[in-house]
Amino acid sequence: MKKYTIQVVEDELALSNTIKDELTEEGFNVIQTFNGEEGFKKAKEEKPDVILLDIIMPKIDGITMLKMLKADVKTKYIPVIVLTVHGDLEKIADTITLGAEAYYIKDQQSLSEITKNIKNILRIK
């Protein structure tokens, strides 16, 4: 089986490490980045199979990074899952309109649910 790469763009180190541990345990390679600027640069270089993206981050926020990803020929086909504290319906609609595959509110979804969605997106069991 191909080893898929997931990029986690999350500025909270503890949460990023927890997500990394869960995904690594499930057999994924994980790239961690901690702001939108670094995240976009790394996405262009590494072309991960899926990106988990926070909204509130330093330098470049998640909405802006999502727009940049979808506007760039090298990254526009990478599935993006938004993972944030915002439950604002307008923000949810904006990210889906911009091309996000899914939108999760951090304290309302388990990592196992998010991992299951990643596997569904990648069509793996």
Tab-separated table of C-alpha atoms in Angstrom:
chain	number	residue	atom	x	y	z
A	1	MET	CA	0.000	0.000	0.000
A	2	LYS	CA	1.165	3.521	-0.821
A	3	LYS	CA	2.149	5.564	2.221
A	4	TYR	CA	0.074	8.729	1.999
A	5	THR	CA	1.301	12.084	3.261
A	6	ILE	CA	-0.888	14.393	5.327
A	7	GLN	CA	0.123	17.990	5.976
A	8	VAL	CA	-1.083	19.456	9.271
A	9	VAL	CA	-1.202	23.270	9.297
A	10	GLU	CA	-1.904	24.112	12.943
A	11	ASP	CA	-0.267	26.785	15.104
A	12	GLU	CA	-0.989	25.071	18.436
A	13	LEU	CA	2.002	22.765	18.951
A	14	ALA	CA	0.294	20.374	21.389
A	15	LEU	CA	-2.688	19.837	19.086
A	16	SER	CA	-0.456	19.510	16.031
A	17	ASN	CA	1.597	16.836	17.810
A	18	THR	CA	-1.548	14.971	18.921
A	19	ILE	CA	-2.841	14.940	15.335
A	20	LYS	CA	0.582	13.873	14.057
A	21	ASP	CA	0.722	10.983	16.556
A	22	GLU	CA	-2.768	9.758	15.578
A	23	LEU	CA	-2.076	9.935	11.842
A	24	THR	CA	1.371	8.343	12.177
A	25	GLU	CA	-0.187	5.489	14.153
A	26	GLU	CA	-2.647	5.020	11.265
A	27	GLY	CA	0.269	4.646	8.836
A	28	PHE	CA	0.458	8.125	7.315
A	29	ASN	CA	3.524	10.288	6.765
A	30	VAL	CA	2.897	13.632	8.459
A	31	ILE	CA	4.303	17.056	7.618
A	32	GLN	CA	3.769	19.677	10.330
A	33	THR	CA	3.655	23.392	9.600
A	34	PHE	CA	2.648	26.085	12.062
A	35	ASN	CA	1.386	29.070	10.043
A	36	GLY	CA	-0.225	29.726	6.675
A	37	GLU	CA	2.899	31.116	5.035
A	38	GLU	CA	5.017	28.085	5.939
A	39	GLY	CA	2.070	25.796	5.169
A	40	PHE	CA	1.581	27.110	1.632
A	41	LYS	CA	5.301	26.957	0.839
A	42	LYS	CA	5.565	23.371	2.114
A	43	ALA	CA	2.396	22.307	0.255
A	44	LYS	CA	3.919	23.524	-3.024
A	45	GLU	CA	7.197	21.709	-2.297
A	46	GLU	CA	5.843	18.425	-0.930
A	47	LYS	CA	2.400	18.144	-2.592
A	48	PRO	CA	0.793	16.183	0.267
A	49	ASP	CA	-2.165	13.895	-0.383
A	50	VAL	CA	-4.418	15.786	2.069
A	51	ILE	CA	-4.041	19.017	4.059
A	52	LEU	CA	-5.597	19.542	7.512
A	53	LEU	CA	-5.902	23.309	7.860
A	54	ASP	CA	-6.613	25.546	10.856
A	55	ILE	CA	-8.293	28.921	10.220
A	56	ILE	CA	-6.820	31.182	12.906
A	57	MET	CA	-3.048	31.264	12.414
A	58	PRO	CA	-0.205	33.770	12.326
A	59	LYS	CA	1.249	35.286	9.134
A	60	ILE	CA	-1.392	33.947	6.727
A	61	ASP	CA	-4.763	32.744	8.048
A	62	GLY	CA	-6.370	29.499	6.914
A	63	ILE	CA	-8.992	31.108	4.647
A	64	THR	CA	-6.288	33.021	2.767
A	65	MET	CA	-4.115	29.904	2.556
A	66	LEU	CA	-7.075	27.908	1.202
A	67	LYS	CA	-7.607	30.558	-1.494
A	68	MET	CA	-3.895	30.433	-2.361
A	69	LEU	CA	-3.910	26.624	-2.537
A	70	LYS	CA	-6.929	26.528	-4.839
A	71	ALA	CA	-5.509	29.294	-7.083
A	72	ASP	CA	-2.142	27.571	-7.601
A	73	VAL	CA	-1.784	24.969	-10.358
A	74	LYS	CA	0.583	22.888	-8.174
A	75	THR	CA	-1.775	22.646	-5.205
A	76	LYS	CA	-5.335	23.185	-6.403
A	77	TYR	CA	-6.155	19.465	-6.535
A	78	ILE	CA	-4.968	18.693	-2.989
A	79	PRO	CA	-7.990	17.920	-0.774
A	80	VAL	CA	-8.214	20.288	2.204
A	81	ILE	CA	-10.002	19.544	5.472
A	82	VAL	CA	-10.595	22.578	7.663
A	83	LEU	CA	-10.152	21.955	11.388
A	84	THR	CA	-10.908	24.979	13.567
A	85	VAL	CA	-12.661	26.355	16.642
A	86	HIS	CA	-15.072	28.408	14.518
A	87	GLY	CA	-18.623	27.112	14.326
A	88	ASP	CA	-19.748	30.192	12.391
A	89	LEU	CA	-22.070	29.040	9.571
A	90	GLU	CA	-20.805	31.790	7.275
A	91	LYS	CA	-17.180	30.641	7.741
A	92	ILE	CA	-18.204	27.030	7.119
A	93	ALA	CA	-20.005	28.034	3.909
A	94	ASP	CA	-17.033	30.161	2.808
A	95	THR	CA	-14.537	27.323	3.185
A	96	ILE	CA	-16.747	24.827	1.354
A	97	THR	CA	-17.348	27.369	-1.437
A	98	LEU	CA	-13.587	27.893	-1.663
A	99	GLY	CA	-13.091	24.165	-2.175
A	100	ALA	CA	-12.571	22.553	1.238
A	101	GLU	CA	-13.604	18.888	1.346
A	102	ALA	CA	-14.851	19.074	4.933
A	103	TYR	CA	-15.075	21.409	7.917
A	104	TYR	CA	-14.601	20.171	11.475
A	105	ILE	CA	-14.991	22.095	14.713
A	106	LYS	CA	-12.079	21.060	16.949
A	107	ASP	CA	-13.962	20.221	20.132
A	108	GLN	CA	-16.890	18.537	18.352
A	109	GLN	CA	-15.101	15.833	16.349
A	110	SER	CA	-12.812	13.040	17.441
A	111	LEU	CA	-9.505	12.486	15.703
A	112	SER	CA	-10.699	9.020	14.731
A	113	GLU	CA	-13.626	10.594	12.820
A	114	ILE	CA	-11.258	12.963	11.039
A	115	THR	CA	-8.886	10.094	10.241
A	116	LYS	CA	-11.825	8.102	8.855
A	117	ASN	CA	-12.729	11.055	6.602
A	118	ILE	CA	-9.126	11.302	5.388
A	119	LYS	CA	-9.228	7.603	4.488
A	120	ASN	CA	-12.552	8.111	2.677
A	121	ILE	CA	-11.098	11.004	0.682
A	122	LEU	CA	-8.094	8.849	-0.238
A	123	ARG	CA	-10.359	5.831	-0.808
A	124	ILE	CA	-8.416	3.563	1.519
A	125	LYS	CA	-9.682	1.135	4.143
